[in-house]
Coordinates of C-alpha atoms and ligand atoms in Angstrom, one line a residue:
M1 CA 105.5 135.0 18.4
E2 CA 107.3 131.8 17.6
I3 CA 107.0 129.0 20.0
D4 CA 110.3 128.2 21.4
E5 CA 111.8 124.5 22.7
R6 CA 114.4 126.2 24.9
I7 CA 111.7 128.4 27.1
I8 CA 109.4 125.1 27.1
S9 CA 112.0 123.4 28.6
Q10 CA 113.1 126.1 30.7
A11 CA 109.2 126.6 32.1
I12 CA 109.1 123.0 32.8
I13 CA 112.4 122.9 34.9
E14 CA 111.9 125.9 36.6
R15 CA 108.2 125.2 37.4
Y16 CA 109.0 121.5 38.5
F17 CA 112.1 122.7 40.6
E18 CA 109.7 125.5 42.4
K19 CA 107.2 122.4 43.4
L20 CA 110.4 120.4 44.7
R21 CA 112.0 123.3 47.0
N22 CA 108.6 123.9 48.5
S23 CA 108.1 120.5 49.8
L24 CA 111.6 120.4 51.5
D25 CA 110.2 120.3 54.6
V26 CA 106.3 119.7 54.9
D27 CA 103.9 119.2 57.4
V28 CA 102.4 116.3 55.9
A29 CA 103.8 113.7 53.6
I30 CA 101.5 111.2 52.3
V31 CA 102.8 108.1 50.6
G32 CA 100.2 106.7 48.0
G33 CA 98.1 108.4 45.7
G34 CA 95.0 106.3 46.1
P35 CA 91.4 107.5 46.9
A36 CA 92.5 107.6 51.0
G37 CA 95.4 109.6 49.8
L38 CA 93.8 112.0 48.0
V39 CA 91.2 112.3 50.3
A40 CA 93.5 113.5 53.0
A41 CA 95.7 115.4 50.8
H42 CA 92.6 117.4 50.2
D43 CA 91.4 117.9 53.6
L44 CA 94.8 118.9 54.8
A45 CA 95.8 121.3 52.3
R46 CA 91.7 123.1 52.3
A47 CA 92.5 123.3 56.2
G48 CA 96.3 125.2 55.7
R49 CA 98.3 122.4 55.9
S50 CA 101.5 122.2 53.4
V51 CA 101.3 118.8 51.9
A52 CA 103.4 116.6 49.5
L53 CA 101.9 113.6 47.9
Y54 CA 104.2 111.0 46.3
E55 CA 102.8 108.3 44.0
R56 CA 104.6 106.0 42.8
K57 CA 103.1 105.3 39.6
L58 CA 102.0 107.8 36.8
G59 CA 98.7 108.1 37.4
P60 CA 97.1 108.8 41.0
G61 CA 94.2 106.7 41.7
G62 CA 95.4 103.7 42.7
G63 CA 93.2 100.9 42.8
M64 CA 90.1 103.2 42.1
W65 CA 90.0 103.0 38.2
G66 CA 89.5 99.7 37.8
G67 CA 86.0 99.6 40.1
G68 CA 85.3 96.2 39.9
M69 CA 87.1 93.7 37.8
L70 CA 87.3 96.7 35.6
F71 CA 84.2 97.4 35.1
N72 CA 84.8 101.1 35.8
E73 CA 82.0 101.5 38.6
I74 CA 82.5 101.9 42.1
V75 CA 80.1 101.4 45.3
L76 CA 79.6 103.6 47.9
Q77 CA 77.0 103.6 51.4
D78 CA 74.9 106.2 52.6
A79 CA 77.5 107.6 54.8
A80 CA 80.0 108.4 52.0
L81 CA 77.6 110.7 50.2
P82 CA 78.3 114.0 52.0
L83 CA 82.3 113.3 50.9
L84 CA 81.3 112.8 47.4
D85 CA 79.1 115.8 47.0
D86 CA 82.1 117.9 48.9
F87 CA 84.1 116.7 45.8
G88 CA 81.3 117.1 43.0
I89 CA 81.2 113.5 42.3
R90 CA 78.2 112.5 41.0
H91 CA 76.5 109.3 42.7
R92 CA 73.0 107.5 41.7
P93 CA 71.4 105.4 44.5
F94 CA 71.2 101.5 43.1
S95 CA 69.6 99.8 46.1
D96 CA 68.7 99.9 49.9
G97 CA 72.0 101.8 50.9
H98 CA 73.9 100.9 48.1
H99 CA 75.4 103.8 45.7
T100 CA 77.3 104.1 42.3
A101 CA 79.6 106.1 40.8
D102 CA 82.0 106.3 37.8
S103 CA 85.3 105.4 39.2
V104 CA 87.1 107.6 36.2
E105 CA 85.2 110.8 37.4
A106 CA 85.7 109.8 40.9
V107 CA 89.6 109.6 40.6
A108 CA 89.6 112.9 38.2
A109 CA 88.3 114.7 40.7
L110 CA 89.7 113.6 43.8
A111 CA 93.0 114.7 42.1
C112 CA 91.9 117.5 40.7
K113 CA 90.6 118.8 44.2
A114 CA 93.4 118.2 46.2
I115 CA 95.7 119.9 43.9
H116 CA 93.4 122.9 44.1
A117 CA 93.3 122.6 47.6
G118 CA 97.2 123.3 47.5
A119 CA 98.6 119.8 47.8
T120 CA 101.5 119.2 45.8
I121 CA 101.2 115.6 43.9
F122 CA 104.5 113.9 42.8
N123 CA 103.7 111.3 40.4
G124 CA 106.5 108.7 39.4
I125 CA 108.2 108.9 42.6
T126 CA 108.2 106.1 45.1
A127 CA 109.3 106.3 49.0
E128 CA 111.6 104.0 49.3
D129 CA 112.3 104.6 53.2
V130 CA 111.8 106.7 56.0
L131 CA 113.8 108.9 57.9
M132 CA 113.9 108.3 61.7
R133 CA 115.1 110.5 65.1
P134 CA 115.5 107.6 66.6
N135 CA 111.8 106.2 67.7
R136 CA 109.7 109.1 65.5
V137 CA 109.3 109.1 61.8
M138 CA 110.1 112.5 60.4
G139 CA 110.4 112.3 56.7
V140 CA 110.4 110.3 53.8
V141 CA 113.8 108.9 51.5
L142 CA 112.6 109.4 47.8
N143 CA 113.6 108.3 44.4
W144 CA 112.5 107.9 40.8
T145 CA 110.1 105.0 40.5
P146 CA 112.6 104.0 36.9
V147 CA 115.4 104.0 39.2
E148 CA 114.0 101.4 41.1
M149 CA 112.4 99.1 38.7
T150 CA 115.5 99.2 36.7
G151 CA 117.8 98.4 40.1
M152 CA 119.8 101.1 39.2
H153 CA 122.4 102.5 42.1
V154 CA 121.4 105.8 42.6
D155 CA 121.4 106.9 46.3
P156 CA 118.0 108.5 47.0
L157 CA 116.9 112.2 48.1
A158 CA 115.0 113.1 51.9
V159 CA 112.6 115.6 52.8
H160 CA 111.8 116.2 56.5
A161 CA 107.9 116.0 57.7
S162 CA 106.0 116.7 60.5
C163 CA 103.7 113.6 60.0
V164 CA 103.9 111.0 56.9
I165 CA 101.0 109.0 56.3
D166 CA 101.2 105.6 55.0
A167 CA 98.4 105.2 52.0
T168 CA 99.8 102.5 49.8
G169 CA 97.1 100.1 50.1
H170 CA 97.4 96.7 50.4
D171 CA 101.1 96.7 50.9
A172 CA 101.3 98.6 53.5
T173 CA 105.2 99.8 52.0
V174 CA 106.2 102.4 54.9
V175 CA 104.6 100.6 57.7
N176 CA 106.6 97.3 56.1
L177 CA 109.8 99.3 56.1
V178 CA 109.6 100.8 59.7
R179 CA 108.7 97.2 60.9
K180 CA 111.6 95.9 59.5
K181 CA 113.8 98.6 61.5
V182 CA 112.3 98.3 64.5
P183 CA 110.5 95.0 64.7
G184 CA 107.8 94.4 67.5
Q185 CA 107.6 97.8 68.1
L186 CA 104.2 99.3 65.8
L187 CA 101.5 100.6 67.8
T188 CA 99.5 97.5 67.1
P189 CA 98.6 94.5 69.6
S190 CA 101.3 92.3 68.0
G191 CA 103.9 94.9 68.0
N192 CA 103.8 94.1 64.1
L193 CA 101.4 94.1 60.6
E194 CA 98.3 92.4 61.8
G195 CA 97.3 91.7 58.2
E196 CA 94.5 91.5 55.6
Q197 CA 91.7 88.4 56.1
S198 CA 89.1 87.1 53.4
M199 CA 86.4 89.7 52.0
W200 CA 83.7 90.7 54.6
A201 CA 82.5 94.1 53.4
D202 CA 80.4 95.4 55.9
R203 CA 83.0 94.3 58.8
A204 CA 85.8 95.8 56.8
E205 CA 84.2 99.0 55.7
T206 CA 83.5 99.6 59.7
L207 CA 87.2 98.6 60.4
T208 CA 89.0 100.5 57.9
L209 CA 88.1 103.9 59.8
E210 CA 88.5 102.0 63.0
N211 CA 91.7 101.4 62.3
T212 CA 93.1 104.8 60.5
R213 CA 95.4 105.7 63.3
E214 CA 99.3 106.1 64.6
A215 CA 101.0 102.7 63.7
F216 CA 104.2 104.6 64.8
P217 CA 105.1 107.7 66.5
G218 CA 104.4 109.8 63.7
L219 CA 103.6 107.6 61.0
Y220 CA 100.0 107.3 60.4
V221 CA 97.8 104.9 58.2
T222 CA 94.5 105.1 55.9
G223 CA 92.9 103.1 53.8
M224 CA 93.8 99.5 52.8
S225 CA 97.2 100.2 54.7
A226 CA 95.2 100.6 57.9
I227 CA 93.5 97.3 57.6
A228 CA 97.0 95.2 56.5
T229 CA 98.3 97.3 59.9
F230 CA 95.6 96.7 62.3
G231 CA 94.1 93.5 60.8
G232 CA 90.6 93.0 59.5
P233 CA 89.4 91.5 56.1
R234 CA 89.3 93.4 52.7
M235 CA 86.1 94.7 51.2
G236 CA 86.2 94.5 47.3
P237 CA 84.9 97.4 45.4
I238 CA 83.3 99.5 47.7
F239 CA 84.9 102.6 48.4
G240 CA 83.4 104.8 50.8
G241 CA 85.6 103.4 53.6
M242 CA 88.8 104.5 52.1
L243 CA 87.8 107.8 51.5
M244 CA 86.1 108.6 55.0
S245 CA 89.2 107.1 56.2
G246 CA 91.4 109.5 54.2
R247 CA 88.9 112.3 55.7
K248 CA 89.6 110.7 59.2
V249 CA 92.9 110.6 59.0
A250 CA 93.8 114.4 58.0
E251 CA 91.5 115.4 60.7
M252 CA 93.6 113.6 63.6
I253 CA 96.8 115.0 62.2
L254 CA 94.8 118.4 61.9
Q255 CA 94.3 117.9 65.9
T256 CA 97.7 116.4 66.3
L257 CA 99.4 119.5 64.8
T258 CA 97.5 122.1 66.3
S259 CA 98.0 120.8 69.7
R260 CA 101.6 120.5 69.2
E261 CA 102.1 124.2 68.2
K262 CA 99.7 125.1 70.8
V263 CA 102.2 123.6 73.6
R264 CA 105.1 124.9 71.7
C265 CA 103.6 128.2 71.7
Q266 CA 103.3 127.9 75.6
E267 CA 107.0 127.1 76.0
N268 CA 107.7 129.9 74.0
G269 CA 105.3 132.2 76.0
A270 CA 107.1 130.8 79.6
T271 CA 110.8 131.5 78.6
Ligands
LIG301 C1 104.8 105.9 46.5 C2 103.5 103.9 46.3 C3 104.5 103.5 47.3 C4 105.9 104.0 47.6 C5 102.8 101.7 46.6 O1 96.0 100.7 46.7 P1 95.4 102.1 46.9 O2 94.6 102.6 46.0 O3 95.5 102.5 48.4 P2 94.0 103.2 49.1 O4 94.0 102.5 50.2 O5 93.6 104.3 48.9 O6 92.5 102.2 48.4 C6 92.5 100.9 48.5 C7 91.4 100.3 47.4 O7 91.9 100.9 46.3 C8 91.6 99.1 47.4 O8 92.5 98.3 46.7 C9 90.9 98.5 47.7 C10 89.7 99.1 48.7 N1 90.6 96.8 47.6 C11 89.7 95.9 48.6 C12 89.8 94.8 48.0 O9 89.2 93.8 48.5 O10 90.8 94.4 47.1 O11 96.8 103.1 46.6 C13 97.8 102.9 47.0 C14 98.9 103.8 45.7 C15 99.2 103.5 44.3 O12 98.8 104.1 43.6 C16 100.7 102.8 44.9 O13 101.4 102.8 43.6 C17 101.0 103.8 45.8 O14 100.1 103.9 46.8 N2 102.3 103.0 46.4 N3 103.7 105.3 46.0 N4 105.7 105.2 47.0 N5 106.6 103.3 48.1 N6 103.8 102.0 47.5

């Protein structure tokens, strides 16, 4: 049987459109495919939720590939080891509560397990805006990253989501978009972004988890974006906080979606 270029093209077009069509209205849209976003995508999909993750770059993984200063090893604390084991990421003890893992293995495992759990990852797509109705985030507005990069005047497409996660790292891009539309109305102490401070790894890791929460109705923050939004120091190349934050945001959203559905069932039962 001769390989046919037309079938190759048709296969790619149809399979990709299937993914796009199935992601027009999802339980959770995740913006950013760094470690926090990938763990959240995996956990939500594993729990049976529909999940679309949009990553601006060609490859997911965010800041994890490069370890520390391009030395491709990452450091993790004791508390993160069960999560690494869950993803099949191998780790080695270094000293007293500090462990190492190969950063390339870690990214590859996170992305692979997220997709196998049922999440759809769209790479090369940038979330350039959000949908709001009017005081709740209820979707994301998307465009091809090359369109954004070249400054072409091309209108975006939009998808609906019950919850949106900002997993965009240091820039907290989605939270910033919302802040510009409704200044002073974020669920932070100041109503605006509290901002990232100088490095203090131990405190930063604790705060990353504490700051993982809803930043505006319908919009949650995880990973470095949680630090940028609710404030706290940076931590350098220790990644346990990022991974555990992804797990925490998934747990919070699962609880929210389940209780919303219960209320809806009760309302329907009552009528
Ligand atoms: C689509 C977007 C958009 C957009 C950005 O930076 P990340 O790795 O984020 P986290 O929070 O999972 O991990 C942070 C970690 O990598 C890190 O930087 C640490 C620990 N720093 C400590 C320190 O001291 O510096 O990934 C975010 C991803 C990236 O891949 C972006 O390309 C992507 O989000 N992204 N994708 N639409 N609008 N904005």
